[in-house]
Coordinates of C-alpha atoms and ligand atoms in Angstrom, one line a residue:
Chain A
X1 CA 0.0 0.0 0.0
X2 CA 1.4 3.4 -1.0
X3 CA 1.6 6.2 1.9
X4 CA 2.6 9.0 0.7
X5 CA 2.5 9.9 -2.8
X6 CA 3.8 12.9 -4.5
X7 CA 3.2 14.3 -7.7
X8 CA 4.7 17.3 -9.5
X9 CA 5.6 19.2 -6.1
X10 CA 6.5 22.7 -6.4
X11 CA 6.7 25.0 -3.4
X12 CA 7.6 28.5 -3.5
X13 CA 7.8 31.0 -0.6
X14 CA 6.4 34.7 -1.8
X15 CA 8.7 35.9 0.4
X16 CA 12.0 36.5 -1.2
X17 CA 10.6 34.7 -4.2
X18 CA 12.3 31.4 -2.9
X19 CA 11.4 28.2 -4.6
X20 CA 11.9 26.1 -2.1
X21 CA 11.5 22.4 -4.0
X22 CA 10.8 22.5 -7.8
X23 CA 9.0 19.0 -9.4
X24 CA 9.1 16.4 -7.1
X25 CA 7.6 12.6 -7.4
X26 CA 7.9 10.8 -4.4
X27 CA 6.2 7.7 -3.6
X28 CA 6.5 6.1 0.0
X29 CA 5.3 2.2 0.7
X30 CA 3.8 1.1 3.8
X31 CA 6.8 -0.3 6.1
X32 CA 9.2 1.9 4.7
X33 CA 11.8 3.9 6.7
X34 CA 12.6 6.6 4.0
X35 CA 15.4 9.4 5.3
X36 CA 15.9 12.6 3.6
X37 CA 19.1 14.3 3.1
X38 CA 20.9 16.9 1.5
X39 CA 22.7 20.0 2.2
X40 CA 20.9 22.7 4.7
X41 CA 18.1 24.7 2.8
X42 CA 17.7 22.1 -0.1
X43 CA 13.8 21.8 1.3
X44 CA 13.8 19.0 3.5
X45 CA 11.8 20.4 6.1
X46 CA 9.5 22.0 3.5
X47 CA 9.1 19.0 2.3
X48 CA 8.0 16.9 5.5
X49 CA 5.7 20.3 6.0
X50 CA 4.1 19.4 3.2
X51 CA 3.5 16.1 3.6
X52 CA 2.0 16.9 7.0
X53 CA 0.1 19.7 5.3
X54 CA 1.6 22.6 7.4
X55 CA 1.9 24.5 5.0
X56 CA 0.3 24.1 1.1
X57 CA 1.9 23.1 -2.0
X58 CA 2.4 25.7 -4.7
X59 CA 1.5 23.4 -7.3
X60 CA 1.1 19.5 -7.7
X61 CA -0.6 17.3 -4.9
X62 CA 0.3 15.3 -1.8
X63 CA -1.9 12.5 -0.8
X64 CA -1.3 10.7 2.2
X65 CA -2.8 7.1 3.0
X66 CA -4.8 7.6 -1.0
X67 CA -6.3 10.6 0.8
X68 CA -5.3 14.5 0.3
X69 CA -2.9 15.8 2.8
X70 CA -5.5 18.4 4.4
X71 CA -7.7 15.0 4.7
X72 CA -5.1 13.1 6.5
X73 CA -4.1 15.9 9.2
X74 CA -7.7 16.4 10.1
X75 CA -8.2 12.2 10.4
X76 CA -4.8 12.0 12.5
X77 CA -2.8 10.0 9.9
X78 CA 0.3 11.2 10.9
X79 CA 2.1 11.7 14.2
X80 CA 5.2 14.8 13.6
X81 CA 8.4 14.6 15.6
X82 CA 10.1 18.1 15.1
X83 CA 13.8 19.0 15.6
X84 CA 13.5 20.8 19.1
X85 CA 11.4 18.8 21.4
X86 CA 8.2 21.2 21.7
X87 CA 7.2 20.2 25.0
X88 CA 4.6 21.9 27.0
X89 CA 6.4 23.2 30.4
X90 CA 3.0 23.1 32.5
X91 CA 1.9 19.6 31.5
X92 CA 3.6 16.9 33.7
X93 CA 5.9 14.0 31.0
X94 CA 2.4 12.4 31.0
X95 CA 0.6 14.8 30.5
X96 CA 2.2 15.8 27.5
X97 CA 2.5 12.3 25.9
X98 CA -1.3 12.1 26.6
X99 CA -1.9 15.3 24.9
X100 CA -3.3 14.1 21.5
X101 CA -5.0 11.3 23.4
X102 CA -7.0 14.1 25.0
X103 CA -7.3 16.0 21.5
X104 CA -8.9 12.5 20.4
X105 CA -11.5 12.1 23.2
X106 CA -9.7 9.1 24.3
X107 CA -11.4 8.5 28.4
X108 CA -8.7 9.0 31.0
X109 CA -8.4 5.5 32.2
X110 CA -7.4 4.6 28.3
X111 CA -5.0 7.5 28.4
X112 CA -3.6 6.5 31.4
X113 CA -2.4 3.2 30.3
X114 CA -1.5 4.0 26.9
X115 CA 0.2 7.2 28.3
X116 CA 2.1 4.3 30.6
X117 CA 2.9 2.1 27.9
X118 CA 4.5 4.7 25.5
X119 CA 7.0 5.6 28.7
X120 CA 7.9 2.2 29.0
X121 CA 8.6 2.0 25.2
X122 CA 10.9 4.7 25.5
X123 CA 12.2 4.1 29.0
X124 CA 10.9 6.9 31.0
X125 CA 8.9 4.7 33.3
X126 CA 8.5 6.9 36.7
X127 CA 9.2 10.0 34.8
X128 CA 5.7 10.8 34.3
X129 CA 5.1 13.2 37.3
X130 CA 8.5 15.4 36.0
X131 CA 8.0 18.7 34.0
X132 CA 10.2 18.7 30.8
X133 CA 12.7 21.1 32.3
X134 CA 13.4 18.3 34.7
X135 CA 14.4 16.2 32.4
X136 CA 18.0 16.0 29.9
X137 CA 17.3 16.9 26.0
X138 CA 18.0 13.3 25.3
X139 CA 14.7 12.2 27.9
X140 CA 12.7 14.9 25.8
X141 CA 13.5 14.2 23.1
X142 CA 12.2 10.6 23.7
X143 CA 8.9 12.1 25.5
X144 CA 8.4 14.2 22.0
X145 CA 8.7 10.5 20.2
X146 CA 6.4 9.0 22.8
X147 CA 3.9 11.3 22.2
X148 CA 4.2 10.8 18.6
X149 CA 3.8 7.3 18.8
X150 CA 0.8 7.3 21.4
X151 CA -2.1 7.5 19.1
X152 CA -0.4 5.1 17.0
X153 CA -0.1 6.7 14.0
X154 CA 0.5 4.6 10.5
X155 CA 3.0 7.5 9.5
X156 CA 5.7 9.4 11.4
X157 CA 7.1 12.2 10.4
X158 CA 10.7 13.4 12.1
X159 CA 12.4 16.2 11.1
X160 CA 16.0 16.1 12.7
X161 CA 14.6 14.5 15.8
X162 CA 18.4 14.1 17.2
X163 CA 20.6 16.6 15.8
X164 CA 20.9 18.7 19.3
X165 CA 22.1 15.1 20.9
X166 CA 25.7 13.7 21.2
X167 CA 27.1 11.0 19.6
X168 CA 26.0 8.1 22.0
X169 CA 22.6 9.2 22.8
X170 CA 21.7 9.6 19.4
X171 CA 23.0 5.7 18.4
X172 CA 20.8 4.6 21.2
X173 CA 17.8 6.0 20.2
X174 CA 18.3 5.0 16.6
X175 CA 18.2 2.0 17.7
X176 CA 15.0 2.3 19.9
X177 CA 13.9 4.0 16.9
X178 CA 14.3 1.0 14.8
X179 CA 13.0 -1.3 17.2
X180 CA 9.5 0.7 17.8
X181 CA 9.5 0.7 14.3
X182 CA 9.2 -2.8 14.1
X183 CA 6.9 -3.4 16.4
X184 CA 4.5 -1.0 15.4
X185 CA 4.6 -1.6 11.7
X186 CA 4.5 1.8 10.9
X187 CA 5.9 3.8 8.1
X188 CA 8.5 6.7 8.9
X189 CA 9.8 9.8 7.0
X190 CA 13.1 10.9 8.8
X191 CA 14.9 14.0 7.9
X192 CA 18.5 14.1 9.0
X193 CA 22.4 15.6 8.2
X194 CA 23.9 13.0 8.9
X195 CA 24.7 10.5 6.2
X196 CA 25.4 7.6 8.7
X197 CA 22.7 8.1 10.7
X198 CA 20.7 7.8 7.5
X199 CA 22.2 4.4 6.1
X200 CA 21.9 2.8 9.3
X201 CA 18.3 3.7 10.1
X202 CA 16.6 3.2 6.7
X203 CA 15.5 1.3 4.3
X204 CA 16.2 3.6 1.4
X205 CA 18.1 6.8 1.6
X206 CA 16.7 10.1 -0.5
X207 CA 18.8 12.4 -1.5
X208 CA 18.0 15.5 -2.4
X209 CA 19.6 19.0 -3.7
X210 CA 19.5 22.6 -3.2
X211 CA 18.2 25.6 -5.5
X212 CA 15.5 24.9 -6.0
X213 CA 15.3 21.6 -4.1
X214 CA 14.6 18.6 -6.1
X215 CA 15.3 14.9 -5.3
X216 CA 18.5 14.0 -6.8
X217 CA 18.6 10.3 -6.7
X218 CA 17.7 7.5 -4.2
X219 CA 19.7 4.6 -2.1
X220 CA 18.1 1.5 -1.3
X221 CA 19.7 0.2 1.8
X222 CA 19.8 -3.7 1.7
X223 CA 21.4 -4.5 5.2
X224 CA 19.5 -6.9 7.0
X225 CA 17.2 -6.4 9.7
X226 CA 17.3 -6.1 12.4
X227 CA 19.8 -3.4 12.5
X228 CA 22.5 -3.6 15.9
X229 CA 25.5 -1.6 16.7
X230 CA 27.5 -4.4 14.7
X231 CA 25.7 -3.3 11.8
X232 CA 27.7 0.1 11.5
X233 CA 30.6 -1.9 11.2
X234 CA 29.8 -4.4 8.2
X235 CA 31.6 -3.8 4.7
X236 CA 28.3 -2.9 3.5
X237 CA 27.6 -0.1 5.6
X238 CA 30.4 1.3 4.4
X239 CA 30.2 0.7 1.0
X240 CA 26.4 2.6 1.2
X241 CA 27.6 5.2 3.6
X242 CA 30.0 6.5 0.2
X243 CA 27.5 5.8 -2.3
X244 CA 25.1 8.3 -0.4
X245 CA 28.5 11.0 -0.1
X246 CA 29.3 10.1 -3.7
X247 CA 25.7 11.3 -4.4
X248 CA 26.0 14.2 -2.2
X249 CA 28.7 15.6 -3.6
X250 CA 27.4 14.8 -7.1
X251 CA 24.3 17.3 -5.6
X252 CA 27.4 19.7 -4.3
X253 CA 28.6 20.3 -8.0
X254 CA 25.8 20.8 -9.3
X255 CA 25.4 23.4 -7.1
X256 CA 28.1 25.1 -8.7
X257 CA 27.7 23.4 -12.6
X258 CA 24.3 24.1 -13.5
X259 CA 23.1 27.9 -12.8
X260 CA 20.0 27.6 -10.7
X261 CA 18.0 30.4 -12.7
X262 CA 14.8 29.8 -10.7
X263 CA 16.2 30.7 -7.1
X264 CA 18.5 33.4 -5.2
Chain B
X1 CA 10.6 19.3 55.7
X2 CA 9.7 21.9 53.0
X3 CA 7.6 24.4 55.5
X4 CA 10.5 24.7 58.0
X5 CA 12.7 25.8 54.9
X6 CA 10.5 28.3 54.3
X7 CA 10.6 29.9 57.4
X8 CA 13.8 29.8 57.5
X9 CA 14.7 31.8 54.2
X10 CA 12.8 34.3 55.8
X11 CA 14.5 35.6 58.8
X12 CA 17.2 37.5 57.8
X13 CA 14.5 39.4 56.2
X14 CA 12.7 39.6 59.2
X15 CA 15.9 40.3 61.7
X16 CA 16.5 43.7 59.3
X17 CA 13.1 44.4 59.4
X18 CA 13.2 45.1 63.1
X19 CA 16.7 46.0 63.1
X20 CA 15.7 48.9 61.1
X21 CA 12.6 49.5 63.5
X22 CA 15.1 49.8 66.3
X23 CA 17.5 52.2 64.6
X24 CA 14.6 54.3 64.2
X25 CA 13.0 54.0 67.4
X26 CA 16.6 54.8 68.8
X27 CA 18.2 57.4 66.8
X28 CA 15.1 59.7 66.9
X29 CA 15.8 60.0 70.3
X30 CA 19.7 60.2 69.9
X31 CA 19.6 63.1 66.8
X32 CA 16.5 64.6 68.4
X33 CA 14.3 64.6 65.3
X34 CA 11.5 66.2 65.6
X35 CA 7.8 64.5 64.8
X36 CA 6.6 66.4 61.9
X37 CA 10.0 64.7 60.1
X38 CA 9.2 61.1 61.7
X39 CA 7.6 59.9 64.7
X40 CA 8.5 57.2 66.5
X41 CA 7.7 53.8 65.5
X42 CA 6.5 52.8 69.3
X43 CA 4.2 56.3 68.8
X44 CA 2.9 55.3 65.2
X45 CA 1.9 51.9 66.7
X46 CA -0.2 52.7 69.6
X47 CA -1.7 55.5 67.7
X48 CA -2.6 52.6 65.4
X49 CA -3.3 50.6 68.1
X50 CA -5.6 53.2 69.9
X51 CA -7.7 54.3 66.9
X52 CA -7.9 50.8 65.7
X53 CA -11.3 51.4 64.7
X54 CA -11.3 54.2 62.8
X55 CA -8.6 53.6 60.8
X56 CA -10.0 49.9 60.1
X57 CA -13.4 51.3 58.7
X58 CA -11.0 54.5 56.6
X59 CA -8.8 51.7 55.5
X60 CA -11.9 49.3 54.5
X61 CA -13.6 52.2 52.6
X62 CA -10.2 52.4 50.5
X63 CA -9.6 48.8 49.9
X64 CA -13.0 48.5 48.8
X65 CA -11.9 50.8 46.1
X66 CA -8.7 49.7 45.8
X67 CA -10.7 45.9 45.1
X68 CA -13.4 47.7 42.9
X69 CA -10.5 49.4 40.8
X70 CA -8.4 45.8 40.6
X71 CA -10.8 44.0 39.8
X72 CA -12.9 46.1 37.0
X73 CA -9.5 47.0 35.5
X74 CA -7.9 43.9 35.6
X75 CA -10.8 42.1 33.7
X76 CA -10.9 44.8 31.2
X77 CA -7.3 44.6 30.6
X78 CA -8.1 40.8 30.0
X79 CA -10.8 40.9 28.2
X80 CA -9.6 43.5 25.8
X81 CA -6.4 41.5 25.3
X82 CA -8.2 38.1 24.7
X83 CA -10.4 39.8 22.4
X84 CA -7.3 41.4 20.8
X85 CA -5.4 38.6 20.2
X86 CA -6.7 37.2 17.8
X87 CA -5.8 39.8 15.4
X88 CA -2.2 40.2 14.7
X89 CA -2.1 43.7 12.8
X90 CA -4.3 45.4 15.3
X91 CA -2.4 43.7 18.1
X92 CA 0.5 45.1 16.4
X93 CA -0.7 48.3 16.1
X94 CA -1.9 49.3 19.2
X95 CA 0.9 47.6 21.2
X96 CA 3.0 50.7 21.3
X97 CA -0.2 52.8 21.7
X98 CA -1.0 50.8 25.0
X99 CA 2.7 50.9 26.0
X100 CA 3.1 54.8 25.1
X101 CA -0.4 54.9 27.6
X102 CA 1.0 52.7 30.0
X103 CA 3.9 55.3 31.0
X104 CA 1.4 57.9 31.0
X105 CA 0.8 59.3 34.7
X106 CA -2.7 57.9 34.9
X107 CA -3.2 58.9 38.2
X108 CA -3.2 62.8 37.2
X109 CA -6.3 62.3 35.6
X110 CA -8.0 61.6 39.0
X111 CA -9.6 65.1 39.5
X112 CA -10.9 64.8 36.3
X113 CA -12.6 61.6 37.4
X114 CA -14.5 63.2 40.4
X115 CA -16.0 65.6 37.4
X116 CA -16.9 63.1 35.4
X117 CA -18.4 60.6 38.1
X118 CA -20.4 61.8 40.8
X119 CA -18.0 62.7 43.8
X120 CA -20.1 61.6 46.7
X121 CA -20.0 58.0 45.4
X122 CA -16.8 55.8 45.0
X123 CA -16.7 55.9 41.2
X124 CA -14.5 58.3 40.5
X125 CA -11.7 56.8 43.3
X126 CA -12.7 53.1 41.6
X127 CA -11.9 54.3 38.3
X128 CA -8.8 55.8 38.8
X129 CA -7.4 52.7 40.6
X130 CA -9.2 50.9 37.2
X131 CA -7.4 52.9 34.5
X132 CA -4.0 52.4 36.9
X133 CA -4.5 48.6 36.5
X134 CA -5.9 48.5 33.3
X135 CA -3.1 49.2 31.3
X136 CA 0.1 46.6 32.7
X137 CA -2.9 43.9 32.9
X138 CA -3.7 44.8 28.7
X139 CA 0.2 45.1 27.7
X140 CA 1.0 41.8 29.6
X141 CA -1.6 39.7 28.9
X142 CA -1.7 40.6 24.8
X143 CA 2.3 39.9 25.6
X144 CA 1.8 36.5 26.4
X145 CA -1.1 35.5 24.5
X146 CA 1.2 36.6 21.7
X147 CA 4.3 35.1 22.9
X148 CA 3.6 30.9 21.9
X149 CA 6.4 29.4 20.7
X150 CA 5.3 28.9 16.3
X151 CA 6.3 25.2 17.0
X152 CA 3.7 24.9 19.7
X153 CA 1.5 25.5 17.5
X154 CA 2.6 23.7 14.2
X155 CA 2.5 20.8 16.9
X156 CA -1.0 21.5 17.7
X157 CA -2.1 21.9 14.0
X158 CA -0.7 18.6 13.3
X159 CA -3.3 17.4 15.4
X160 CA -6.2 19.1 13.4
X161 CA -6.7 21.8 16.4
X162 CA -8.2 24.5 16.1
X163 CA -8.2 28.3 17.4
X164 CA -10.0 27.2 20.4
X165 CA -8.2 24.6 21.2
X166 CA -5.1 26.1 20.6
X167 CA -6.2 28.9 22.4
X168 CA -7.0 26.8 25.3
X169 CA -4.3 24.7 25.6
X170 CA -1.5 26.8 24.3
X171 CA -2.0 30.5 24.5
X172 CA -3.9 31.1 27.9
X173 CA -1.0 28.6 29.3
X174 CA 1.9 30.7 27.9
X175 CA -0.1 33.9 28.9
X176 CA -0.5 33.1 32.6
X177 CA 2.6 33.9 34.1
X178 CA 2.4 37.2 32.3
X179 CA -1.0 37.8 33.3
X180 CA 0.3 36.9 37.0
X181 CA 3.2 39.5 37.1
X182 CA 0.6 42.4 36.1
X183 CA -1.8 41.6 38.4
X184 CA 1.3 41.7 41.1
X185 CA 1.8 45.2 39.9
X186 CA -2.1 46.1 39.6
X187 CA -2.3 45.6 43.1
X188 CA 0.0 48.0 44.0
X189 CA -1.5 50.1 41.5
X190 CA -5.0 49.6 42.4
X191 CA -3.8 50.8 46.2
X192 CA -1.9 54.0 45.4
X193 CA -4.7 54.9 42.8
X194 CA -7.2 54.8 45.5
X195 CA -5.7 56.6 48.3
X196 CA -4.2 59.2 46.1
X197 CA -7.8 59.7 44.8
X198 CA -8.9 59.7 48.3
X199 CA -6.9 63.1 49.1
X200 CA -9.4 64.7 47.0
X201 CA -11.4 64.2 49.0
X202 CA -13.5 61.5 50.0
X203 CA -14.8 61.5 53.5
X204 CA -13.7 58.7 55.8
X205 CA -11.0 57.4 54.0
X206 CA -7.4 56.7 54.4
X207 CA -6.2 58.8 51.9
X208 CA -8.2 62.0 53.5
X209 CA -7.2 60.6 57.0
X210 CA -3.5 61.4 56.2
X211 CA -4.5 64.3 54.8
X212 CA -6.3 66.0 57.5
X213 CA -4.6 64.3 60.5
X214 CA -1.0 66.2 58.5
X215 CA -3.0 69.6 59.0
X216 CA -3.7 69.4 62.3
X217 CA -0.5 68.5 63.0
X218 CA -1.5 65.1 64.4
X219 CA 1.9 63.4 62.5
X220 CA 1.4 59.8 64.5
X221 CA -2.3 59.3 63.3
X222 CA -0.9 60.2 59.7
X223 CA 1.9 57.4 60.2
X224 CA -0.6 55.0 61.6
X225 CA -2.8 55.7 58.2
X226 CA 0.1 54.9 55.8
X227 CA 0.7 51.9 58.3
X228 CA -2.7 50.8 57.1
X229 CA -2.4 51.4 54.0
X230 CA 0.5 49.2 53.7
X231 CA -0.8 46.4 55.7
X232 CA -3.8 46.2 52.9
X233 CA -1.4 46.8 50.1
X234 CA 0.3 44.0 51.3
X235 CA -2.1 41.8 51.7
X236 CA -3.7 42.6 48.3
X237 CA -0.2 41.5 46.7
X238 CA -0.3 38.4 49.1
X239 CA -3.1 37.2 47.9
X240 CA -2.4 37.2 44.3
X241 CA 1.3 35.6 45.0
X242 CA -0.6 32.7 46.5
X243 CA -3.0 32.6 43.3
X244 CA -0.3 32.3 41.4
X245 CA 1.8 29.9 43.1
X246 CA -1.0 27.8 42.9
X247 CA -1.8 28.4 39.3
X248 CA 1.7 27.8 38.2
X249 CA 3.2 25.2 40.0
X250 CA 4.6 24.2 36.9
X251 CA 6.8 27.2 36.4
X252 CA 10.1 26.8 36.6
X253 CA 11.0 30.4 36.4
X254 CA 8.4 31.4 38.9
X255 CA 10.9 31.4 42.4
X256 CA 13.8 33.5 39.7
X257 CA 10.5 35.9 38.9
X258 CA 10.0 36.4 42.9
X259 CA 7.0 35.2 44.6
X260 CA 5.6 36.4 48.2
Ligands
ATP301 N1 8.3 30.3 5.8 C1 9.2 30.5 4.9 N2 9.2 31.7 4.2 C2 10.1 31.9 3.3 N3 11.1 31.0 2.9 C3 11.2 29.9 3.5 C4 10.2 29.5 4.6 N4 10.5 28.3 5.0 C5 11.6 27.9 4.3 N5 12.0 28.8 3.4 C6 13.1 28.7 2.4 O1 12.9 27.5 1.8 C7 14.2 26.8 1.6 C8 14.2 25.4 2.2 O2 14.0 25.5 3.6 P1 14.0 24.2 4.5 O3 13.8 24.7 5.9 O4 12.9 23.3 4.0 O5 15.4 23.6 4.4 P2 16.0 22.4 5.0 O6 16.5 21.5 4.0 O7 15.2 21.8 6.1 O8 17.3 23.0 5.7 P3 18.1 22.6 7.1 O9 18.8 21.3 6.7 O10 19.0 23.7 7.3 O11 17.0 22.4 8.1 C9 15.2 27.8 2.3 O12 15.9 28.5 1.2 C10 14.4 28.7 3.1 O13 15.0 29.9 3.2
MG302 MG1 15.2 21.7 8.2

């Protein structure tokens, strides 16, 4: 079943006359894990914006789950992840993971458990009564995902959810990241910098370029599941971590090759 | 545990407190200075103490005004602000109006007040405390219901909120601990507002009190006024603190804001 399907995507920005992403087809399966990359300002964000319908598309259509984007967002298709945490300071942890729970009219004594069950899956258990400021960035950052996840949505879109994190933290989470992700069958959209981050989490790799932004080619990651910290060190990891840079710097030259006459 | 903490932060403020009382008491007597520049604090006391009554029902006549002015402007200030918010160019506009307003000296207008409401009744002192406290209440309030972080509310739109809901859940939440520091202010406001219309007479009163009891010479009765008048201004800002503290719990910034 197809998730997300783009067609003829062009977004421009009447401010500053920017076209932020210029004709792009994109077609996501259920089950996928589908990262974008590409250098900052290439439309990445814009683009999971879109498919959450944040903002409208200039021209051409998004549909999400064979429905219009709008359509989706108002039936909850989707749950967002964004690159800061966006926690609420005066709701409790729980509170906050129950939070579209309570915009769904879910009872209390089904929030309650679910709300549990989501800080279990992401470790927090006895965290609930904390505020967020109580808490490291890492701990939000895994409250944001819980919340995400809570209403069990068939698509999740993250945009940069662990680029404030170090190193280590961010490894662990990719792979409780991967492992939600199996268990709850669902589909993700992951927007990231980081080209190793990328290889490892997904099942194919989108790479996209700046001025205007426009999908430049595509990586299908063939390592086996499920994915461990051993996996970063097979051949093959390696071998896709440089076909992804040999792309991106492919997207780098053209930068400088072809004159971009639609933006700056 | 937490109580006995609590008490405890407080005494060095309440050691200098009476310190200071003492150094009055005592070097009044030791620089010789005469009443009309300060009484004594033992004096202002039992004159307080001795016309208890009177100065209870004066000082009840201005907190009722004080109260009446708070409360009316207060909810104006609100209620404009809510209303307001909603519209980003106005909002916009008349931010540096009510600012401009704000820094106005408000309480110069209170003679015109007792012309414009009839003096006998306490309209005119109730307005001028209102107008005092209308204006921080307005500016803060639109402040914070303008203040939400864009993400917050991206986040709630990805749940197909609404206005209202976001309203609800986001806005008056952000807006709060603005809406809490005015309403500190307003009751200092709402106090000074009174009593200063009070000197124009207003029978009774604290404000005309200190005003007559300073003609006749009668300096103590005038201390033990002010006294009052701080006792109730106190208590006003009291009140709202422990409002807030229980509204806001949540706050982390609240203890660095200053409660109490
Ligand atoms: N609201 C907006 N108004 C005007 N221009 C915008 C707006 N949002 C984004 N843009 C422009 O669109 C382009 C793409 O922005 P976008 O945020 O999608 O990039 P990105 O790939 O997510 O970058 P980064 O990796 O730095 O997050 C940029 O040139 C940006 O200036
Ligand atoms: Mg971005």
């Amino acid at each position: 079943m197809t998730v997300v399907e783009i067609k003829g995507l062009t977004k421009t920005f009447p401010k500053g006359n920017v076209t932020a992403l210029n004709g792009i087809d994109l077609q996501i399966e259920a089950g996928e894990f589908v990262s974008l990359i590409g250098p900052s300002g290439c439309g990445k964000s814009t683009l999971l914006r879109l498919i959450g319908d944040l903002t409208a598309p200039s021209e051409g259509t998004v549909e999400v789950n064979g429905k219009p984007a709008p359509r989706a967002r108002a039936d909850h298709d989707y749950g967002m992840v964004f690159q800061d945490s966006v926690l609420f300071d005066w709701r409790t942890v729980a509170k906050n993971v129950a939070l579209p729970l309570e915009m769904l009219g879910w009872e209390r004594a089904k929030r309650k458990q679910r709300v549990d069950e989501m800080l279990g899956l992401v470790e927090l258990q006895g965290f609930g009564d904390h505020h967020p400021w109580q808490l490291s960035g890492g701990m939000q950052m895994r409250v944001a995902i819980a919340r995400a996840l809570a209403f069990e949505p068939a698509l999740l879109l993250m945009d940069e959810p662990f680029g404030a994190l170090d190193e280590m933290t961010r490894e662990r989470l990719n792979i409780e990241l991967l492992e939600i992700w199996r268990r709850m069958q669902s589909t993700v959209v992951f927007v990231t910098h980081s080209i190793s981050e990328a290889v490892f989490l997904s099942t194919r790799v989108v790479v996209m370029s700046p001025r205007p932004g426009r999908i430049a080619g595509s990586v299908a990651v063939d390592l086996p599941q499920p994915r461990t910290n051993d996996t970063r060190e097979e051949t093959r990891f390696f071998e896709l971590v440089t076909e992804v840079r040999e792309l991106l710097r492919g997207v780098g030259a053209d930068e400088h090759g072809s004159v971009g006459a639609e933006a700056r | 545990m937490n109580a006995t903490r609590k008490i405890a932060d407080w005494i060095p403020a309440i050691a200098v407190f009476f310190l200071g009382v003492v150094v009055w008491q005592v070097s009044i007597d030791i620089f010789d200075i005469q009443k009309f520049l300060l009484p004594k604090p033992g004096s202002i006391v039992s004159a307080f103490w001795t016309q208890r009554s009177t100065l209870w029902s004066a000082g009840w006549l201005t907190l009722k005004e004080a109260l009446g002015g708070f409360a009316i402007g207060s909810a104006l200030g609100i209620l404009f602000a809510t209303a307001l918010a909603r519209f980003r160019r106005i909002s916009a506009a008349l931010m540096p109006i009510a600012i401009a307003a704000n820094a106005v000296p408000i309480i110069a207008f209170s003679p015109i007040f007792n012309a414009w409401f009839d003096p006998l009744s306490p309209s005119p002192r109730i307005a001028t405390a209102g107008v005092l406290c209308f204006f921080p209440v307005f500016v803060n309030t639109l402040r914070g219901l303008t203040s939400v972080k864009p993400a917050q509310i991206e986040l709630m739109r990805s749940y197909a909120a609404g206005e209202i809901e976001i309203f609800r859940r986001v806005r008056v939440p952000t807006a709060l601990p603005f809406v809490f520091s005015a309403l500190k202010v307003a009751t200092v406001l709402a106090m000074i507002g009174a009593i200063v219309a009070d000197y124009f007479g207003t029978f009774g009163s604290l404000g005309i009190t200190i005003k007559n009891s300073v003609s006749l010479f009668d300096f103590e009765t005038a201390w033990a006024a002010i006294l009052t008048a701080s006792i109730l201004g106190v208590a006003m800002y009291v009140a709202v603190s422990l409002v807030e503290r229980f509204a806001l719990q949540w706050d982390p910034t609240r203890q660095e804001r200053g409660t109490a």
